[in-house]
Coordinates of C-alpha atoms in Angstrom, one line a residue:
M1 CA -27.4 48.5 -27.5
L2 CA -28.5 51.5 -29.7
E3 CA -25.5 53.5 -28.3
A4 CA -23.0 50.8 -29.3
I5 CA -24.5 50.4 -32.8
T6 CA -24.4 54.2 -33.3
L7 CA -20.8 54.5 -32.2
F8 CA -19.8 51.6 -34.4
I9 CA -21.4 53.3 -37.5
F10 CA -19.9 56.6 -36.4
I11 CA -16.3 55.2 -36.4
S12 CA -16.8 53.0 -39.4
T13 CA -18.0 56.0 -41.5
L14 CA -14.8 57.9 -40.6
L15 CA -12.5 54.9 -41.3
I16 CA -14.2 54.2 -44.7
A17 CA -13.8 57.9 -45.7
V18 CA -10.1 57.8 -44.8
F19 CA -9.6 54.5 -46.6
I20 CA -11.3 55.5 -49.9
E21 CA -9.7 59.0 -49.6
A22 CA -13.1 60.7 -49.7
P23 CA -13.3 64.3 -48.4
I24 CA -13.4 64.0 -44.6
Y25 CA -16.1 66.7 -44.2
I26 CA -18.5 64.4 -46.0
A27 CA -18.0 61.7 -43.4
L28 CA -18.3 64.3 -40.6
L29 CA -21.6 65.6 -42.0
I30 CA -23.0 62.0 -42.3
N31 CA -22.1 61.4 -38.7
L32 CA -23.7 64.7 -37.6
V33 CA -26.9 63.5 -39.3
L34 CA -26.4 60.1 -37.5
L35 CA -26.2 61.8 -34.1
C36 CA -29.3 63.8 -34.8
M37 CA -31.2 60.6 -35.8
Y38 CA -30.0 58.9 -32.6
S39 CA -31.1 61.8 -30.5
K40 CA -34.5 62.0 -32.1
Y41 CA -34.9 58.3 -31.5
R42 CA -34.0 58.9 -27.8
N43 CA -36.9 61.4 -27.7
Y44 CA -35.0 64.6 -27.8
N45 CA -37.0 67.3 -29.6
I46 CA -35.8 69.4 -32.5
K47 CA -35.1 72.4 -30.3
E48 CA -32.9 70.3 -28.0
I49 CA -31.1 68.8 -30.9
C50 CA -30.4 72.2 -32.4
N51 CA -29.2 73.5 -29.0
M52 CA -26.8 70.5 -28.8
I53 CA -25.3 71.4 -32.2
L54 CA -24.9 75.0 -31.2
I55 CA -23.2 74.3 -27.9
G56 CA -20.0 73.0 -29.6
I57 CA -20.0 75.6 -32.4
K58 CA -20.3 78.5 -29.9
D59 CA -17.2 77.2 -28.1
I60 CA -15.0 77.3 -31.2
K61 CA -15.8 80.8 -32.5
M62 CA -12.4 82.2 -31.4
I63 CA -10.6 79.2 -33.0
L64 CA -12.3 80.0 -36.4
V65 CA -11.1 83.6 -36.0
V66 CA -7.6 82.3 -35.4
F67 CA -7.8 80.1 -38.5
S68 CA -8.9 83.1 -40.6
S69 CA -6.0 85.2 -39.3
I70 CA -3.5 82.4 -40.0
G71 CA -4.7 82.1 -43.5
M72 CA -4.4 85.8 -44.1
I73 CA -0.9 86.0 -42.4
T74 CA 0.5 83.2 -44.6
G75 CA -0.8 85.2 -47.7
I76 CA 0.5 88.6 -46.7
W77 CA 3.9 87.3 -45.6
R78 CA 4.3 86.1 -49.2
L79 CA 3.2 89.4 -50.7
S80 CA 5.5 91.4 -48.4
G81 CA 8.5 89.3 -49.3
T82 CA 9.0 87.9 -45.8
I83 CA 8.8 84.2 -46.8
S84 CA 10.9 84.8 -49.9
Y85 CA 13.6 86.7 -47.9
I86 CA 13.9 83.8 -45.5
I87 CA 14.0 81.2 -48.3
Y88 CA 16.6 83.1 -50.3
H89 CA 19.0 83.5 -47.4
G90 CA 18.0 80.3 -45.5
V91 CA 19.1 77.8 -48.2
T92 CA 22.7 79.0 -47.9
L93 CA 22.7 78.5 -44.1
I94 CA 21.1 75.1 -43.8
K95 CA 23.3 72.0 -43.5
V96 CA 21.9 69.6 -46.1
D97 CA 23.3 66.5 -44.3
Y98 CA 21.3 67.3 -41.1
F99 CA 18.3 69.0 -42.5
Y100 CA 15.4 66.9 -41.0
V101 CA 17.1 66.9 -37.6
G102 CA 17.8 70.6 -37.9
I103 CA 14.2 71.6 -38.5
F104 CA 13.0 69.3 -35.8
V105 CA 15.3 70.9 -33.2
F106 CA 14.7 74.4 -34.6
N107 CA 10.9 74.0 -34.2
S108 CA 11.3 72.4 -30.8
I109 CA 13.3 75.4 -29.5
I110 CA 10.7 77.9 -30.8
S111 CA 7.8 75.8 -29.4
F112 CA 9.5 75.5 -26.0
L113 CA 10.0 79.3 -26.0
T114 CA 6.4 80.1 -27.1
G115 CA 4.5 77.2 -25.7
T116 CA 2.2 77.0 -28.7
S117 CA 2.1 74.6 -31.7
F118 CA 0.0 77.0 -33.7
G119 CA 2.4 79.9 -33.1
T120 CA 5.4 77.7 -33.9
A121 CA 3.9 76.4 -37.1
S122 CA 2.9 79.8 -38.3
T123 CA 6.5 81.0 -37.9
A124 CA 9.3 78.4 -37.7
G125 CA 7.1 75.8 -39.4
I126 CA 6.3 77.9 -42.5
I127 CA 10.0 78.9 -42.8
S128 CA 11.2 75.3 -42.4
M129 CA 8.7 74.0 -45.0
S130 CA 9.4 76.7 -47.5
I131 CA 13.2 76.0 -47.3
S132 CA 12.4 72.2 -47.5
N133 CA 10.5 72.8 -50.8
A134 CA 13.3 75.0 -52.1
M135 CA 15.9 72.4 -51.4
G136 CA 13.9 69.4 -52.7
F137 CA 13.5 67.5 -49.5
N138 CA 10.6 65.1 -49.0
P139 CA 7.6 67.2 -47.8
I140 CA 6.1 64.2 -45.9
I141 CA 9.2 63.8 -43.7
S142 CA 9.8 67.5 -43.4
G143 CA 6.1 68.0 -42.3
G144 CA 6.5 65.3 -39.7
A145 CA 9.7 66.8 -38.3
I146 CA 8.1 70.2 -38.1
L147 CA 5.0 68.8 -36.3
S148 CA 7.2 66.9 -33.9
G149 CA 9.0 70.1 -33.0
C150 CA 5.8 72.0 -32.6
F151 CA 4.6 69.4 -30.1
F152 CA 7.8 69.3 -28.1
G153 CA 6.9 72.7 -26.6
D154 CA 3.1 72.3 -26.8
R155 CA 3.5 69.4 -24.4
S156 CA 6.3 70.5 -22.1
S157 CA 6.8 74.3 -22.2
P158 CA 6.2 76.4 -19.1
L159 CA 4.1 78.6 -21.4
S160 CA 2.0 75.7 -22.8
T161 CA -1.8 76.1 -22.3
S162 CA -2.2 72.3 -22.7
A163 CA 0.2 71.7 -19.8
L164 CA -1.7 74.2 -17.7
L165 CA -5.0 72.5 -18.7
V166 CA -3.7 69.2 -17.5
A167 CA -2.4 70.7 -14.2
N168 CA -5.7 72.4 -13.6
L169 CA -7.8 69.2 -14.4
T170 CA -5.7 67.0 -12.1
E171 CA -5.1 69.6 -9.4
T172 CA -1.3 69.1 -9.6
D173 CA 1.7 71.5 -9.6
L174 CA 2.7 72.6 -13.1
I175 CA 6.4 72.8 -12.4
T176 CA 6.4 69.2 -11.0
N177 CA 4.5 68.0 -14.1
L178 CA 7.0 69.8 -16.4
K179 CA 9.9 68.0 -14.7
N180 CA 8.2 64.7 -15.1
M181 CA 7.5 65.4 -18.8
L182 CA 11.0 66.5 -19.6
R183 CA 12.3 63.4 -17.8
T184 CA 10.1 61.1 -19.9
A185 CA 10.9 63.0 -23.1
I186 CA 14.7 62.2 -23.1
I187 CA 14.6 58.8 -24.8
P188 CA 11.9 59.8 -27.3
F189 CA 13.8 63.0 -28.2
I190 CA 17.0 61.0 -28.9
L191 CA 15.1 58.3 -30.9
T192 CA 13.5 61.1 -32.9
I193 CA 16.9 62.6 -33.8
I194 CA 18.2 59.2 -34.8
T195 CA 15.2 58.5 -36.9
Y196 CA 15.2 61.7 -38.9
Q197 CA 19.0 61.4 -39.4
L198 CA 18.4 58.0 -40.9
F199 CA 15.9 59.5 -43.3
N200 CA 18.4 62.2 -44.1
I201 CA 21.1 59.7 -45.2
R202 CA 18.9 58.6 -48.1
A203 CA 17.6 62.0 -48.9
E204 CA 18.2 63.3 -52.4
A205 CA 18.0 67.1 -52.0
V206 CA 18.6 69.3 -54.9
I207 CA 18.4 73.1 -54.5
D208 CA 16.1 74.6 -57.0
V209 CA 18.6 77.3 -58.0
H210 CA 16.5 78.7 -60.8
S211 CA 13.5 79.3 -58.6
I212 CA 15.6 80.7 -55.8
E213 CA 17.2 83.2 -58.1
A214 CA 13.7 84.1 -59.6
I215 CA 12.6 85.1 -56.1
A216 CA 15.2 87.9 -56.0
D217 CA 13.8 89.3 -59.2
I218 CA 10.3 89.6 -57.7
F219 CA 10.9 91.3 -54.4
N220 CA 13.0 94.1 -52.9
F221 CA 14.8 92.6 -49.9
H222 CA 15.5 94.3 -46.6
W223 CA 16.3 92.9 -43.1
S224 CA 13.0 94.4 -41.8
L225 CA 11.1 91.6 -43.6
L226 CA 12.1 89.5 -40.6
I227 CA 10.0 91.6 -38.2
P228 CA 6.6 89.9 -38.8
T229 CA 8.1 86.6 -37.8
I230 CA 10.1 87.9 -34.9
I231 CA 7.1 89.8 -33.5
I232 CA 5.1 86.6 -33.3
I233 CA 7.8 84.8 -31.3
A234 CA 8.4 87.8 -29.0
L235 CA 4.7 88.4 -28.3
S236 CA 4.1 84.7 -27.7
I237 CA 6.9 84.6 -25.1
A238 CA 5.3 87.7 -23.6
K239 CA 2.0 85.8 -23.3
V240 CA 0.1 88.1 -25.6
P241 CA -3.1 86.4 -26.9
L242 CA -2.4 84.6 -30.2
I243 CA -5.1 86.4 -32.1
I244 CA -3.7 89.8 -31.2
T245 CA -0.2 88.7 -32.1
L246 CA -1.4 87.5 -35.5
I247 CA -3.2 90.8 -36.2
I248 CA -0.1 92.8 -35.3
S249 CA 2.0 90.7 -37.6
I250 CA -0.5 91.1 -40.4
I251 CA -0.6 94.9 -40.0
I252 CA 3.3 95.1 -40.1
S253 CA 3.4 92.9 -43.2
I254 CA 0.9 95.2 -44.9
F255 CA 3.1 98.2 -44.3
L256 CA 6.1 96.2 -45.6
A257 CA 4.2 95.2 -48.7
I258 CA 3.3 98.8 -49.4
G259 CA 6.7 100.3 -48.5
L260 CA 9.1 97.7 -49.9
Q261 CA 7.1 96.0 -52.7
N262 CA 4.9 98.9 -53.8
S263 CA 1.8 96.7 -53.4
S264 CA -1.6 98.3 -54.1
S265 CA -4.6 98.1 -51.7
V266 CA -6.3 95.8 -54.3
E267 CA -3.3 93.5 -54.3
I268 CA -3.2 93.4 -50.5
L269 CA -6.9 92.7 -50.2
R270 CA -6.8 90.0 -52.9
T271 CA -3.8 88.3 -51.2
L272 CA -5.4 88.4 -47.7
I273 CA -8.5 86.6 -49.1
F274 CA -7.2 84.4 -52.0
G275 CA -3.5 84.2 -51.2
F276 CA -0.4 85.1 -53.2
H277 CA 0.0 83.8 -56.7
T278 CA 2.7 84.5 -59.3
N279 CA 3.5 83.0 -62.7
S280 CA 7.2 83.3 -62.0
P281 CA 9.3 80.2 -61.8
A282 CA 9.5 81.0 -58.1
G283 CA 5.7 80.4 -57.8
N284 CA 6.1 76.7 -56.9
L285 CA 8.0 77.9 -53.7
I286 CA 6.0 80.9 -52.6
N287 CA 2.4 80.7 -54.0
G288 CA -0.4 80.1 -51.5
G289 CA -1.9 81.3 -48.2
G290 CA -5.0 83.6 -47.8
F291 CA -8.2 83.2 -46.0
M292 CA -9.6 80.8 -48.5
S293 CA -6.8 78.4 -47.9
M294 CA -8.3 77.7 -44.5
I295 CA -11.9 77.2 -45.6
N296 CA -11.5 73.4 -45.5
M297 CA -10.4 73.7 -41.9
H298 CA -13.4 75.9 -41.0
I299 CA -15.8 73.3 -42.4
I300 CA -14.1 70.4 -40.7
V301 CA -13.9 72.1 -37.3
G302 CA -17.4 73.6 -37.6
I303 CA -19.0 70.2 -38.2
S304 CA -17.0 68.1 -35.8
S305 CA -17.3 70.7 -33.0
A306 CA -21.1 70.2 -33.2
Y307 CA -20.6 66.7 -31.8
F308 CA -19.7 67.9 -28.3
G309 CA -23.3 68.7 -27.3
F310 CA -24.5 65.2 -28.2
F311 CA -21.7 63.6 -26.2
K312 CA -22.4 65.8 -23.2
H313 CA -26.2 65.7 -23.1
T314 CA -27.0 62.2 -24.4
P315 CA -26.1 58.7 -23.1
I316 CA -24.3 57.8 -26.3
L317 CA -20.9 57.4 -24.6
N318 CA -22.2 55.2 -21.7
P319 CA -21.1 51.9 -23.3
I320 CA -17.6 53.3 -23.6
K321 CA -17.6 54.4 -20.0
K322 CA -18.7 51.0 -18.7
F323 CA -16.2 49.2 -20.9
V324 CA -13.4 51.5 -19.9
N325 CA -14.0 51.0 -16.2
W326 CA -13.8 47.2 -16.7
V327 CA -10.6 47.4 -18.9
F328 CA -8.8 49.5 -16.2
T329 CA -9.1 46.5 -13.9
K330 CA -7.4 44.2 -16.4
L331 CA -4.6 46.2 -18.2
P332 CA -1.9 48.8 -17.4
P333 CA -3.4 52.2 -16.9
M334 CA -1.2 54.0 -19.4
F335 CA -2.0 51.5 -22.1
V336 CA -5.7 51.9 -21.5
I337 CA -5.5 55.7 -21.5
V338 CA -3.6 55.7 -24.9
I339 CA -6.3 53.6 -26.5
L340 CA -9.1 55.6 -24.8
S341 CA -7.6 58.9 -25.9
I342 CA -7.3 57.7 -29.5
V343 CA -11.0 56.6 -29.5
I344 CA -12.1 59.9 -27.9
S345 CA -10.1 61.9 -30.4
T346 CA -12.2 60.4 -33.2
F347 CA -15.3 62.1 -31.6
S348 CA -13.7 65.4 -30.8
S349 CA -12.4 68.2 -33.0
N350 CA -9.7 69.6 -30.8
Q351 CA -7.0 68.7 -28.3
T352 CA -8.7 70.4 -25.3
L353 CA -11.9 68.3 -25.7
S354 CA -9.9 65.1 -26.2
V355 CA -7.9 65.8 -23.0
M356 CA -11.0 66.7 -20.9
L357 CA -13.0 63.7 -22.0
T358 CA -10.1 61.3 -21.5
Y359 CA -9.5 62.7 -18.0
E360 CA -13.2 62.4 -17.1
M361 CA -13.2 58.7 -18.0
A362 CA -9.9 57.9 -16.4
R363 CA -9.9 59.9 -13.2
T364 CA -11.8 57.5 -11.0
N365 CA -9.5 54.6 -12.0
I366 CA -6.1 56.3 -11.3
K367 CA -5.8 57.7 -7.7
N368 CA -2.2 59.2 -8.0
K369 CA -2.8 62.6 -9.5
Y370 CA 0.7 63.1 -10.7
K371 CA 0.7 59.8 -12.5
L372 CA -2.7 60.7 -14.1
A373 CA -1.3 64.1 -15.2
L374 CA 1.8 62.4 -16.8
Y375 CA -0.4 59.7 -18.5
L376 CA -2.5 62.5 -20.0
E377 CA 0.5 64.4 -21.2
N378 CA 2.0 61.2 -22.8
S379 CA -1.3 60.2 -24.4
A380 CA -4.2 62.5 -25.0
I381 CA -2.1 65.6 -25.6
M382 CA -0.2 63.7 -28.3
T383 CA -2.7 61.2 -29.8
A384 CA -5.1 64.0 -30.8
T385 CA -2.8 64.4 -33.8
Y386 CA -3.5 60.9 -35.0
I387 CA -7.0 61.9 -36.2
P388 CA -6.8 63.7 -39.6
Y389 CA -9.7 66.1 -38.8
N390 CA -8.7 66.9 -35.3
I391 CA -7.3 70.5 -35.3
A392 CA -4.4 69.6 -33.0
G393 CA -2.4 68.1 -35.8
R394 CA -4.2 69.1 -38.9
T395 CA -4.0 72.9 -38.3
P396 CA -0.2 73.0 -38.1
I397 CA 0.1 70.8 -41.1
E398 CA -2.4 73.0 -43.1
M399 CA -0.5 76.1 -42.0
I400 CA 2.9 74.9 -43.3
G401 CA 1.4 73.4 -46.5
A402 CA 2.6 69.8 -45.8
P403 CA 0.8 66.6 -47.0
I404 CA -1.8 65.4 -44.4
V405 CA 0.1 62.1 -44.2
S406 CA 2.8 64.0 -42.4
L407 CA 0.8 63.5 -39.3
Y408 CA 2.2 60.0 -39.2
T409 CA 5.9 60.9 -39.7
A410 CA 5.8 63.0 -36.6
F411 CA 8.1 60.5 -34.9
Y412 CA 8.6 62.4 -31.6
I413 CA 4.8 62.2 -31.0
H414 CA 4.9 58.4 -31.6
Y415 CA 7.9 57.8 -29.5
I416 CA 6.5 59.8 -26.5
V417 CA 3.4 57.5 -26.7
V418 CA 5.1 54.2 -27.4
V419 CA 8.1 54.5 -25.2
N420 CA 6.2 55.7 -22.1
T421 CA 3.5 53.1 -22.6
I422 CA 6.1 50.3 -22.7
V423 CA 7.9 51.6 -19.6
S424 CA 4.7 52.2 -17.7
S425 CA 3.4 48.7 -18.6
I426 CA 6.7 47.0 -17.5
N427 CA 6.5 48.8 -14.1
Y428 CA 2.8 47.9 -13.8
Y429 CA 3.4 44.2 -14.2
K430 CA 6.5 44.3 -12.0
N431 CA 4.5 45.9 -9.1
K432 CA 1.6 43.5 -9.8
N433 CA 3.8 40.5 -9.4

């Protein structure tokens, strides 16, 4: 009974924070205290509670390093002129009538080539969002289109670590899983294109010519400014670790800032930490980035990652496990896994943990390994983005500077979940009858 009450308070706290638009880290901190109180009541001592907190935090050290690098890269790209160069030339190449579809497809291609949503967001995503702002498109729709593209490859690229994770968990063949994923992505992909094109019909985009021209007055342009973005895509395809890729891109950008923009060491250091800022009319398009821009993400992930130890070493999730086993006997498996993965994502800070916990609760109820793998790809991999503090969706959104509500205009993600749940449920009831 205590476990059920604790979980109810846990979820209610998060929902209230979202509803009243309170800082999400406050709700996360309250829930951390709640978990500590629950553990203390269950006779865990202070040392054990501290160890449970540290278990999760230790596991995300590298993620925090990546966040820091991403913040610095988005700042130095601005100082070096890379972002401005792409905006200046990009607005003349983009077809206004197909903009949302264009950036969705563009980011889908890059994510399929690289297999990473973070890598895609930090390159194609930033470029797409910068051009969207310059052309006056709705940032909420643009952010959703970019996130949709990021997750196309994050889900079904041969280079995707999440696809590999699912294959390893379910002990299935990666290539067979990829074929199944691409097959079940056809209708969602088409529906996504139609949806974004419908939004494009009513879009009132006006190119900010004054700001665009002001960009050219600030920077010295040269084709070499494209190298920092190209290097990320190339090294990601070559399977170079993301952190190394980001560091190399930062170093190249520093040299470009010195060589082309005559930036001083003080300017470079300030930009890496606090981001790029100018009082020019172009500032509304190119200001931002820096290590400090990711502080909010550090806090959110740091607190929420501390939950993992409590879920692993206490019986707090037992009521959910018992209920889930019962529900699996009554409803279509895919439907159950979708609901389960959404609930689990509220307790976890990252996609990997969401997938692993969902698999752990579902594996005894679904005997066909390939079906289980496909269900996980069409649910837990995608639904982690529904939770505003889960880094799966929030990190790409923070990277590109889109409103957080863009999580819910990522229509490709929604269509993957909804379409495949409907198809799976229809087949379930057909076979049952």
